Every structure is written in structure tokens, then in C-alpha cells.
mmCIF file of N, CA and C in Angstrom:
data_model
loop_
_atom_site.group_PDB
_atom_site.id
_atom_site.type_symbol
_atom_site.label_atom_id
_atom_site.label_comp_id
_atom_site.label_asym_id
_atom_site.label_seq_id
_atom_site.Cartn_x
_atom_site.Cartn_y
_atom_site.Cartn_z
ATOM 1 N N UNK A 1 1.963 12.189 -5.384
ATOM 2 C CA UNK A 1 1.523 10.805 -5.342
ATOM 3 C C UNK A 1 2.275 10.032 -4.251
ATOM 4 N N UNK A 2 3.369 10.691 -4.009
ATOM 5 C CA UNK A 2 4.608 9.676 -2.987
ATOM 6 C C UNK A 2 3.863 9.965 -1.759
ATOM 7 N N UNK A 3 3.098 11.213 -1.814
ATOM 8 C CA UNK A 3 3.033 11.931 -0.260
ATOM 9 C C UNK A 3 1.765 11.075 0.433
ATOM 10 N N UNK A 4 0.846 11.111 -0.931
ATOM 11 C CA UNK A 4 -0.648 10.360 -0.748
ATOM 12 C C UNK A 4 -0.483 8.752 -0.330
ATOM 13 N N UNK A 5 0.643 8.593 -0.926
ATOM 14 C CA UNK A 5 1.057 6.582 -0.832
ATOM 15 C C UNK A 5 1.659 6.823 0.728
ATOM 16 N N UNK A 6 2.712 7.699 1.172
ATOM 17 C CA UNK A 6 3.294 7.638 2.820
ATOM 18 C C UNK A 6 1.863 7.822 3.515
ATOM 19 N N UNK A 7 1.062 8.796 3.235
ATOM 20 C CA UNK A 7 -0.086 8.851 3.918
ATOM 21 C C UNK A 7 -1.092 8.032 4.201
ATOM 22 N N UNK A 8 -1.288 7.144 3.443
ATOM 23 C CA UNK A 8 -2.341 5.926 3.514
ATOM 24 C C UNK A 8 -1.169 4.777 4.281
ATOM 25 N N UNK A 9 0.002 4.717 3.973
ATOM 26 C CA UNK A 9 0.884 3.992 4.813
ATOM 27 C C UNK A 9 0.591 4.121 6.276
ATOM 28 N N UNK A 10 0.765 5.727 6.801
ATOM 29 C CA UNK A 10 0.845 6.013 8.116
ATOM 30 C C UNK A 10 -0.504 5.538 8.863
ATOM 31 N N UNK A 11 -1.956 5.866 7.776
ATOM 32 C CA UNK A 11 -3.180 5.828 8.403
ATOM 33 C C UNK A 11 -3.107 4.564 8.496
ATOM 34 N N UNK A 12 -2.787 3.338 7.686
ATOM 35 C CA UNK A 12 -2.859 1.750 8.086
ATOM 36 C C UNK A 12 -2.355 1.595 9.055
ATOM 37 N N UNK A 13 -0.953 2.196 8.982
ATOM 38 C CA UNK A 13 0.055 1.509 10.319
ATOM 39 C C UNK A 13 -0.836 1.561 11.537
ATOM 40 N N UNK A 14 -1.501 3.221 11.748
ATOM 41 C CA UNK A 14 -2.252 3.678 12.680
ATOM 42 C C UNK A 14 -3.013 2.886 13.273
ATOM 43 N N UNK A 15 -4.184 2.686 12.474
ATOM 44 C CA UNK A 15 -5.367 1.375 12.601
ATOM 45 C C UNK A 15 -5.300 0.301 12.851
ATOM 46 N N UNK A 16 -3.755 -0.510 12.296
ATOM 47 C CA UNK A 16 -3.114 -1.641 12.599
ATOM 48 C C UNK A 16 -3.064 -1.979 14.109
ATOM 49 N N UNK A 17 -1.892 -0.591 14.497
ATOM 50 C CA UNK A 17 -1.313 -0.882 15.818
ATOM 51 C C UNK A 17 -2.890 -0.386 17.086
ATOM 52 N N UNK A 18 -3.933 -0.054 16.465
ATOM 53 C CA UNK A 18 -4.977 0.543 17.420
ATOM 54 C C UNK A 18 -5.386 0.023 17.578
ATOM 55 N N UNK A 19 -6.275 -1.028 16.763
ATOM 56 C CA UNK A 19 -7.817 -1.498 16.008
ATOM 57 C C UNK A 19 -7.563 -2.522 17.476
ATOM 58 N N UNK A 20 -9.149 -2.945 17.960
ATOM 59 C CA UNK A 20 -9.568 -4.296 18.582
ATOM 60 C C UNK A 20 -8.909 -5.542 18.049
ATOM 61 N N UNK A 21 -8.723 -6.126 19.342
ATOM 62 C CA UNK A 21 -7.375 -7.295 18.774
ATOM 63 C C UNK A 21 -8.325 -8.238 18.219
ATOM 64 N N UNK A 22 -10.057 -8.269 18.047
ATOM 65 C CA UNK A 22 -10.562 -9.240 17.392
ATOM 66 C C UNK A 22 -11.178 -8.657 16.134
ATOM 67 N N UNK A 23 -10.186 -7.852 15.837
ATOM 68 C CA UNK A 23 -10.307 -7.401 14.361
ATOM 69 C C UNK A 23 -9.449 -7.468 13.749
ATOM 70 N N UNK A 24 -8.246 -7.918 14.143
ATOM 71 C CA UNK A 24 -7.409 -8.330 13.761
ATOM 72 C C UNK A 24 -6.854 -9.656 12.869
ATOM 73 N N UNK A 25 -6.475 -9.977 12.148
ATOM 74 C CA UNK A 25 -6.140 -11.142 11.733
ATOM 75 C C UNK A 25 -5.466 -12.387 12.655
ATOM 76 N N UNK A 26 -5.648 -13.825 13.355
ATOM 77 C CA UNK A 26 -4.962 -13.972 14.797
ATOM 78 C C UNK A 26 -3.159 -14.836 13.436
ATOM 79 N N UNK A 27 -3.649 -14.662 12.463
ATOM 80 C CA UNK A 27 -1.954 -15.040 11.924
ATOM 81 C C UNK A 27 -1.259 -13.592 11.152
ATOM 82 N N UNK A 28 -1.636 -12.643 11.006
ATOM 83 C CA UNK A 28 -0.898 -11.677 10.560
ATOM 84 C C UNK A 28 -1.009 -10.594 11.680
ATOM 85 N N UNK A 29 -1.943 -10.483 12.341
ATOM 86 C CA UNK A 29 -2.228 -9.602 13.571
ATOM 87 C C UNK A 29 -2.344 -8.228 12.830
ATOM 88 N N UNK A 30 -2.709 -7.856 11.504
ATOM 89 C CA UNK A 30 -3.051 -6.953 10.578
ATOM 90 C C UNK A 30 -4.965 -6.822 10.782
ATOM 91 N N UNK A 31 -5.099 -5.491 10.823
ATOM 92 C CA UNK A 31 -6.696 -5.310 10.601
ATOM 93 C C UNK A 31 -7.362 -6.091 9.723
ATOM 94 N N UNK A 32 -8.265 -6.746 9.567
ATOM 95 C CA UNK A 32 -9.422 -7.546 8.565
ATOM 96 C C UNK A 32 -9.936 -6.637 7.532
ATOM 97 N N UNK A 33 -9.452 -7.040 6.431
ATOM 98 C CA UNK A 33 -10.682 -6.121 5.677
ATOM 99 C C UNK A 33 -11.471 -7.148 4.839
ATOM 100 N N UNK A 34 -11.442 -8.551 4.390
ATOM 101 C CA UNK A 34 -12.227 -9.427 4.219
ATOM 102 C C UNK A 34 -12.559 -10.990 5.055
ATOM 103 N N UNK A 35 -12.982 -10.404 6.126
ATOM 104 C CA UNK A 35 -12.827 -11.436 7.327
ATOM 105 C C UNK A 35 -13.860 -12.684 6.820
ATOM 106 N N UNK A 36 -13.160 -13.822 6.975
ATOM 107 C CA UNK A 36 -13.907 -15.188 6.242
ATOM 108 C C UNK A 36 -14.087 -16.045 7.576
ATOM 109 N N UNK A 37 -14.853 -16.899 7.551
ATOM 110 C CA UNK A 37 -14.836 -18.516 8.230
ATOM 111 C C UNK A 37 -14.150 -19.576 8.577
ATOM 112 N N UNK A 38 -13.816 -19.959 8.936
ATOM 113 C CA UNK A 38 -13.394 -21.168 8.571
ATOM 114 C C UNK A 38 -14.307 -22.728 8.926
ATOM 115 N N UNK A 39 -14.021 -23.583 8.839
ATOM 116 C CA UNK A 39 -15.196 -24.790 9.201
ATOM 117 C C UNK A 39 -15.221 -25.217 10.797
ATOM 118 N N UNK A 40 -14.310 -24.337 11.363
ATOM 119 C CA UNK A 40 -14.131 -24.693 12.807
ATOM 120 C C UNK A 40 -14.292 -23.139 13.607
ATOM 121 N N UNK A 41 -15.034 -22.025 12.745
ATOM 122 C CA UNK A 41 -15.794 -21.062 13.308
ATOM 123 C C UNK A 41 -15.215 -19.844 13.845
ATOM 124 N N UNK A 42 -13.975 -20.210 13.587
ATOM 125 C CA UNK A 42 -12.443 -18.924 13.603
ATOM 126 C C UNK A 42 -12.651 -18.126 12.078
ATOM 127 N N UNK A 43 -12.183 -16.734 12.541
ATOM 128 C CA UNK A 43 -12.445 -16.062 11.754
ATOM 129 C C UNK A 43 -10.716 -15.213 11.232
ATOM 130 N N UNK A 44 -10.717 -15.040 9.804
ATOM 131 C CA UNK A 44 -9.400 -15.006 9.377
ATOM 132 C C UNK A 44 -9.643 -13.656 8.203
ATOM 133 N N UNK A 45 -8.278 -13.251 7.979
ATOM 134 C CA UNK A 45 -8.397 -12.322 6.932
ATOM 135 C C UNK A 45 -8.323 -13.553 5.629
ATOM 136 N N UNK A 46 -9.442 -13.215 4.353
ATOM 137 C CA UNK A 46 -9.064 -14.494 3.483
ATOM 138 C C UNK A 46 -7.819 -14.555 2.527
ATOM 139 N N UNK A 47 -6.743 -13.287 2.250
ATOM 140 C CA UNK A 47 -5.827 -13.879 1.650
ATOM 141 C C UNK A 47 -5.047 -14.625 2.638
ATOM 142 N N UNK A 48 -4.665 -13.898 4.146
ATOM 143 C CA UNK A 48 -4.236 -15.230 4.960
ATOM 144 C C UNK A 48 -4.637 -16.412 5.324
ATOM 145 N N UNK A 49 -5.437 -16.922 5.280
ATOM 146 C CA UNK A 49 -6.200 -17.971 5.103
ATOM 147 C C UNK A 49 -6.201 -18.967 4.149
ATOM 148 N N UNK A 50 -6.158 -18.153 3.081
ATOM 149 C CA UNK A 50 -5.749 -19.051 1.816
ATOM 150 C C UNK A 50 -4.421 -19.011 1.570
ATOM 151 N N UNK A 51 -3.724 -18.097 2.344
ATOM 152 C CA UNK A 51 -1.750 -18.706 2.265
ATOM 153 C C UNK A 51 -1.562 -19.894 2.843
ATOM 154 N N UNK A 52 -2.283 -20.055 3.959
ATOM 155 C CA UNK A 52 -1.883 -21.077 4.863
ATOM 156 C C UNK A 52 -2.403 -22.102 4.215
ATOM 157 N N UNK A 53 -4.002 -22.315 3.288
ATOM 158 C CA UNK A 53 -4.027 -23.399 3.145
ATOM 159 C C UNK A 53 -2.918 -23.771 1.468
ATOM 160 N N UNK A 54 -2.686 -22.610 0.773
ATOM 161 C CA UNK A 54 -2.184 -23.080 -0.504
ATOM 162 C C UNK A 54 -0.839 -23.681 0.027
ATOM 163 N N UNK A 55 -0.267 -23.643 0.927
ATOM 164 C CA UNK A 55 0.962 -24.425 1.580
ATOM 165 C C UNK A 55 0.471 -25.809 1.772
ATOM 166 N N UNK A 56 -0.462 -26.035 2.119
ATOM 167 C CA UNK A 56 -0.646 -27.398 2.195
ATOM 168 C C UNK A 56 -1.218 -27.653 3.764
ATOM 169 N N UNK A 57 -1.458 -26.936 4.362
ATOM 170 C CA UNK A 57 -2.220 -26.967 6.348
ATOM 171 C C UNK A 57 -3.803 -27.153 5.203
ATOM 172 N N UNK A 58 -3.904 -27.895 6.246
ATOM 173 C CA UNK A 58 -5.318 -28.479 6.114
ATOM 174 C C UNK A 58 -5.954 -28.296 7.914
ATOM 175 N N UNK A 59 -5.113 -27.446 8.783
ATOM 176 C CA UNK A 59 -5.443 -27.816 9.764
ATOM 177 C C UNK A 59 -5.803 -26.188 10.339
ATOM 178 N N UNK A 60 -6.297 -26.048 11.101
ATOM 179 C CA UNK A 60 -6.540 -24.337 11.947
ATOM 180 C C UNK A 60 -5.635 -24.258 12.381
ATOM 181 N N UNK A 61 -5.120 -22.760 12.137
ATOM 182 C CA UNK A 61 -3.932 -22.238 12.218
ATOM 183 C C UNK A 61 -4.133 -21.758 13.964
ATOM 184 N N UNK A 62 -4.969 -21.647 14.357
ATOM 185 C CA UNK A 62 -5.300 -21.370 16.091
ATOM 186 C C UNK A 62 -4.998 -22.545 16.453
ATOM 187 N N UNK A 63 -6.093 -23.836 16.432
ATOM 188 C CA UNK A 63 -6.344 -24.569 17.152
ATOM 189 C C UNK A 63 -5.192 -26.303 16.952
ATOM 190 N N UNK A 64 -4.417 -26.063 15.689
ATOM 191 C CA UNK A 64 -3.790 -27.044 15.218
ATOM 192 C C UNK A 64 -4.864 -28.278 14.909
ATOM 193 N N UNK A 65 -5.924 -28.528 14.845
ATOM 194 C CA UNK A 65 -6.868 -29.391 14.550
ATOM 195 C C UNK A 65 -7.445 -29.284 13.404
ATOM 196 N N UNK A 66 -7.476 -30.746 13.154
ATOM 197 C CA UNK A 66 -8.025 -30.555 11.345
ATOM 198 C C UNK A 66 -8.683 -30.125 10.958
ATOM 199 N N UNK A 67 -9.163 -29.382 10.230
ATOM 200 C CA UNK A 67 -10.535 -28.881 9.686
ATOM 201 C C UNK A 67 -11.543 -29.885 8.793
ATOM 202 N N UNK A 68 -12.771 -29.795 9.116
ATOM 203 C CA UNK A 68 -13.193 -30.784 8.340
ATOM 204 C C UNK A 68 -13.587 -30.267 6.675
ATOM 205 N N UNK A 69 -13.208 -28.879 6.547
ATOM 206 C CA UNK A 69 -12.955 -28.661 4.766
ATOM 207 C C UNK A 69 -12.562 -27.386 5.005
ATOM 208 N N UNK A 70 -12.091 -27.420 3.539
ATOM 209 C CA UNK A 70 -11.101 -25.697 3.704
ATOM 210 C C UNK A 70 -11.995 -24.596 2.905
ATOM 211 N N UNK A 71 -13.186 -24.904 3.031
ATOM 212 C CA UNK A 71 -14.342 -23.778 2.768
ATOM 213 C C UNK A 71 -14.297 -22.920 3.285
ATOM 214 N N UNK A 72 -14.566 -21.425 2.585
ATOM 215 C CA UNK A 72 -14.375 -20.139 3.045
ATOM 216 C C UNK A 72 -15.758 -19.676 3.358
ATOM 217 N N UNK A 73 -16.437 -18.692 4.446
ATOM 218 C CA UNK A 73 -17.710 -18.033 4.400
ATOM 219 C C UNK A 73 -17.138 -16.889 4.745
ATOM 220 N N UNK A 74 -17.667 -15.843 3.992
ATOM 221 C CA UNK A 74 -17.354 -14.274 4.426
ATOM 222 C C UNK A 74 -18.310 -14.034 5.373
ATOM 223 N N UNK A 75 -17.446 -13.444 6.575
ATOM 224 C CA UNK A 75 -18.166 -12.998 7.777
ATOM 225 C C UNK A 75 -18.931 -10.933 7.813
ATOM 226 N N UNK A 76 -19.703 -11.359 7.061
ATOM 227 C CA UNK A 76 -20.461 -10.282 6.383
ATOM 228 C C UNK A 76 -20.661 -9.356 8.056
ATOM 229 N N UNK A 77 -20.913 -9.777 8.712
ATOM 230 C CA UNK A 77 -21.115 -9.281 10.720
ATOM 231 C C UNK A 77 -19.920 -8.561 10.552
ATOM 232 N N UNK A 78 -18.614 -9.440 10.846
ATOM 233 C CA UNK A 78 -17.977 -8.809 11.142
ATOM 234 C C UNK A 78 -17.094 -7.626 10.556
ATOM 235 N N UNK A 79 -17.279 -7.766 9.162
ATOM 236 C CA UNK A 79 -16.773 -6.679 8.081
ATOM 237 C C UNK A 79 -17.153 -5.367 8.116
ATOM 238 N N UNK A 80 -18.365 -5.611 8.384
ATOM 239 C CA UNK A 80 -19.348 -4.209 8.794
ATOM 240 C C UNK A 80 -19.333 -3.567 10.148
ATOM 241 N N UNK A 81 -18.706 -4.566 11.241
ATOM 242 C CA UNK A 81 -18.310 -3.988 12.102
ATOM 243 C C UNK A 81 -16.738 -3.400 12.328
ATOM 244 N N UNK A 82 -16.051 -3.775 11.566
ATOM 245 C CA UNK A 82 -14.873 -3.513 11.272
ATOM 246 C C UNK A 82 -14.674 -1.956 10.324
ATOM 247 N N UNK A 83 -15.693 -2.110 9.171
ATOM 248 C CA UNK A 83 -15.480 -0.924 8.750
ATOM 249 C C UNK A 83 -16.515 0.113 8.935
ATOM 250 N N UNK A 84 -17.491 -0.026 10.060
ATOM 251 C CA UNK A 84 -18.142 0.709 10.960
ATOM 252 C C UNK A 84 -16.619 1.928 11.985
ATOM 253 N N UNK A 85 -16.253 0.650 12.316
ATOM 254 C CA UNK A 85 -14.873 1.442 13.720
ATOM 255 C C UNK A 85 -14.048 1.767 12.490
ATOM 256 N N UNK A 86 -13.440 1.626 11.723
ATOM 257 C CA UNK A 86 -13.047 2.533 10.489
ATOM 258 C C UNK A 86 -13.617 3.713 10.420
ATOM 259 N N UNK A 87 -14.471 4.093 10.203
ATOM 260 C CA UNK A 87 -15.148 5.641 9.932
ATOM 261 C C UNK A 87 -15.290 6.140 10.888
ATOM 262 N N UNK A 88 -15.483 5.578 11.931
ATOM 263 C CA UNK A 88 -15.767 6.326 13.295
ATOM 264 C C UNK A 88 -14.456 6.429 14.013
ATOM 265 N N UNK A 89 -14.882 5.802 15.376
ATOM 266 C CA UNK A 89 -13.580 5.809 15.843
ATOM 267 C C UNK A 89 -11.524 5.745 15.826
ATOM 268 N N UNK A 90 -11.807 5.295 14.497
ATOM 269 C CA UNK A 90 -10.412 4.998 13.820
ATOM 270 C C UNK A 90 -10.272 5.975 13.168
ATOM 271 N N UNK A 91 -10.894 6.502 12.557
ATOM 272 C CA UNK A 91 -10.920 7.891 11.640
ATOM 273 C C UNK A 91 -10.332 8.622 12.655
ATOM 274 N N UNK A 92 -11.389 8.932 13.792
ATOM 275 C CA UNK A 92 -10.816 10.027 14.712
ATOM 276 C C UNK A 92 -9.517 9.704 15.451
ATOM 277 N N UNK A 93 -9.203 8.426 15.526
ATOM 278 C CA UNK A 93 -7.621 8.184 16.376
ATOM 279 C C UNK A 93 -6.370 8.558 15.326
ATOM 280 N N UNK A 94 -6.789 8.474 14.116
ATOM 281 C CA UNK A 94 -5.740 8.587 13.013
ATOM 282 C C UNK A 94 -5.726 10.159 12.956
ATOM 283 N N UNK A 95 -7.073 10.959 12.994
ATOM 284 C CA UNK A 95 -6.788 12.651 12.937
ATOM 285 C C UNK A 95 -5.752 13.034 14.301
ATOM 286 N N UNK A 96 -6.453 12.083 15.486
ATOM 287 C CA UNK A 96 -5.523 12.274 16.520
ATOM 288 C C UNK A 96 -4.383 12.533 16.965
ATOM 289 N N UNK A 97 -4.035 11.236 16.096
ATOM 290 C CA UNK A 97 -2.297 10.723 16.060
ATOM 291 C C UNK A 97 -2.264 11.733 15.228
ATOM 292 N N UNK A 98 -2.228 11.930 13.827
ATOM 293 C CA UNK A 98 -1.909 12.750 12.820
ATOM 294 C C UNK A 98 -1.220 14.351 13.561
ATOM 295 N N UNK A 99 -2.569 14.608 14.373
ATOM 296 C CA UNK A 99 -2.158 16.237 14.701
ATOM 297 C C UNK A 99 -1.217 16.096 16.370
ATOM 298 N N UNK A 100 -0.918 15.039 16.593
ATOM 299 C CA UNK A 100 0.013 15.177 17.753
ATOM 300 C C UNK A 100 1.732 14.800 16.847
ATOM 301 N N UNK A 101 1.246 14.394 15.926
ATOM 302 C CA UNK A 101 2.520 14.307 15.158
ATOM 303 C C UNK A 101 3.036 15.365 14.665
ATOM 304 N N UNK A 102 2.416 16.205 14.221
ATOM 305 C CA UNK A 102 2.446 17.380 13.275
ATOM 306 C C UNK A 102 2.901 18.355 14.218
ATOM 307 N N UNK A 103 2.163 18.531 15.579
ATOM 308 C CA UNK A 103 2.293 19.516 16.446
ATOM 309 C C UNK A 103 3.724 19.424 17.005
ATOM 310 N N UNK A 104 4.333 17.363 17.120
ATOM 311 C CA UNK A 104 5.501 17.331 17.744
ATOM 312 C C UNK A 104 6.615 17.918 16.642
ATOM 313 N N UNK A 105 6.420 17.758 15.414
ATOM 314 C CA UNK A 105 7.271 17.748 14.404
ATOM 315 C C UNK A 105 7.539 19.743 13.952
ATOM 316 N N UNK A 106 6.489 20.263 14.302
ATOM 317 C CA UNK A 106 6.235 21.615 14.330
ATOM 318 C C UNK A 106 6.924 22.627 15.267
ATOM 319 N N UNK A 107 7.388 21.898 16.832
ATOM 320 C CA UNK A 107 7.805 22.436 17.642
ATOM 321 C C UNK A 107 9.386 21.814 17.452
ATOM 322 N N UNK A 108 9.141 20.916 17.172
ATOM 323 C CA UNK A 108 11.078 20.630 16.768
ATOM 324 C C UNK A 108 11.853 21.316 15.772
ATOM 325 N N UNK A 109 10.843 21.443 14.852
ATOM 326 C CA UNK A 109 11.539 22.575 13.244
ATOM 327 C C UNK A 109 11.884 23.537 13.851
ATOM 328 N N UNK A 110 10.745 24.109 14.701
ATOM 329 C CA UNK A 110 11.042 25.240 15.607
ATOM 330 C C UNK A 110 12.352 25.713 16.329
ATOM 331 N N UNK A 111 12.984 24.662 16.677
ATOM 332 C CA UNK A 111 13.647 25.027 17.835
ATOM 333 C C UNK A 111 15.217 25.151 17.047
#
């Protein structure tokens, strides 16, 4: 179970440090996996989104300008494009990384 929990660790980190920077969250800089709205058309991961506003910002965390409400819309587009490059391309950069790791870690036991 420890090995399966480091492993889903490594594949996030992976995807994290890879993924398109507009898939990214622009306040945690973490991949999106429920990318929301905001009323000024920036798009956010929604528990960050709702950290910033349960603090008390009433304002966009990009633009410093008020928002005219702190209504959430899930960006249904971009979720699906996000976990589109998940299965595809990210899948294959994580087998990538995975077996250049393995191969480096294989030749060092080695030696």
C-alpha cells in the first residue's frame, strides 16, 4: 500500500512539473482537476479558489480587481481537456520518466 501511495505521488509530481502551464492552477501552479470560473473569466482549481475566497479576497487573485460575485462555474471544456492530456500524453511522459528512472537506478545498483 506504501509502494502504491509513493507511486501515485511520483505520477502527480510527474504531471505537475510537465502538464501545460494553462492547466495549471495560476495560484497553486498544481494541475486542475476541477477547473471552475470565476466572474471575471479566469479559470482556477475550485478548492483554490474557494481558499482564497473563504479568507475573505473578494477580489481575482490574477488581476487584483474586484469581482463582481464569488460564483463558481465548472469549466466542463477545460476538464476534459485536461483529463484528455492525462490519458494520453501524460500517461506516456510518466511511463517515460518512470523507465529512465528505473534504467538510471538499475545501472547504479549495478555498479
Amino acid at each position: 500500500s506504501q509502494q502504491l501511495k509513493a507511486a501515485a505521488n511520483t505520477t502527480e509530481e510527474i504531471l505537475n512539473k510537465h502538464a501545460p502551464k494553462d492547466f495549471c492552477d495560476p495560484i497553486s501552479f498544481e494541475l486542475m482537476a476541477d477547473p471552475v470560473f470565476t466572474a471575471d473569466g479566469n479559470t482556477y482549481e475550485r478548492s483554490t479558489i474557494e481558499a482564497w475566497f473563504r479568507t475573505g479576497n473578494t477580489t481575482s487573485p490574477l488581476t487584483g480587481v474586484e469581482l463582481e460575485s464569488t460564483s463558481l462555474i465548472p469549466n466542463v471544456l477545460m476538464r476534459k481537456v485536461i483529463l484528455s492530456w492525462r490519458e494520453n500524453e501524460g500517461a506516456a511522459l510518466v511511463e517515460a520518466v518512470k523507465k529512465g528512472s528505473n534504467a538510471t537506478n538499475a545501472a547504479s545498483n549495478g555498479s
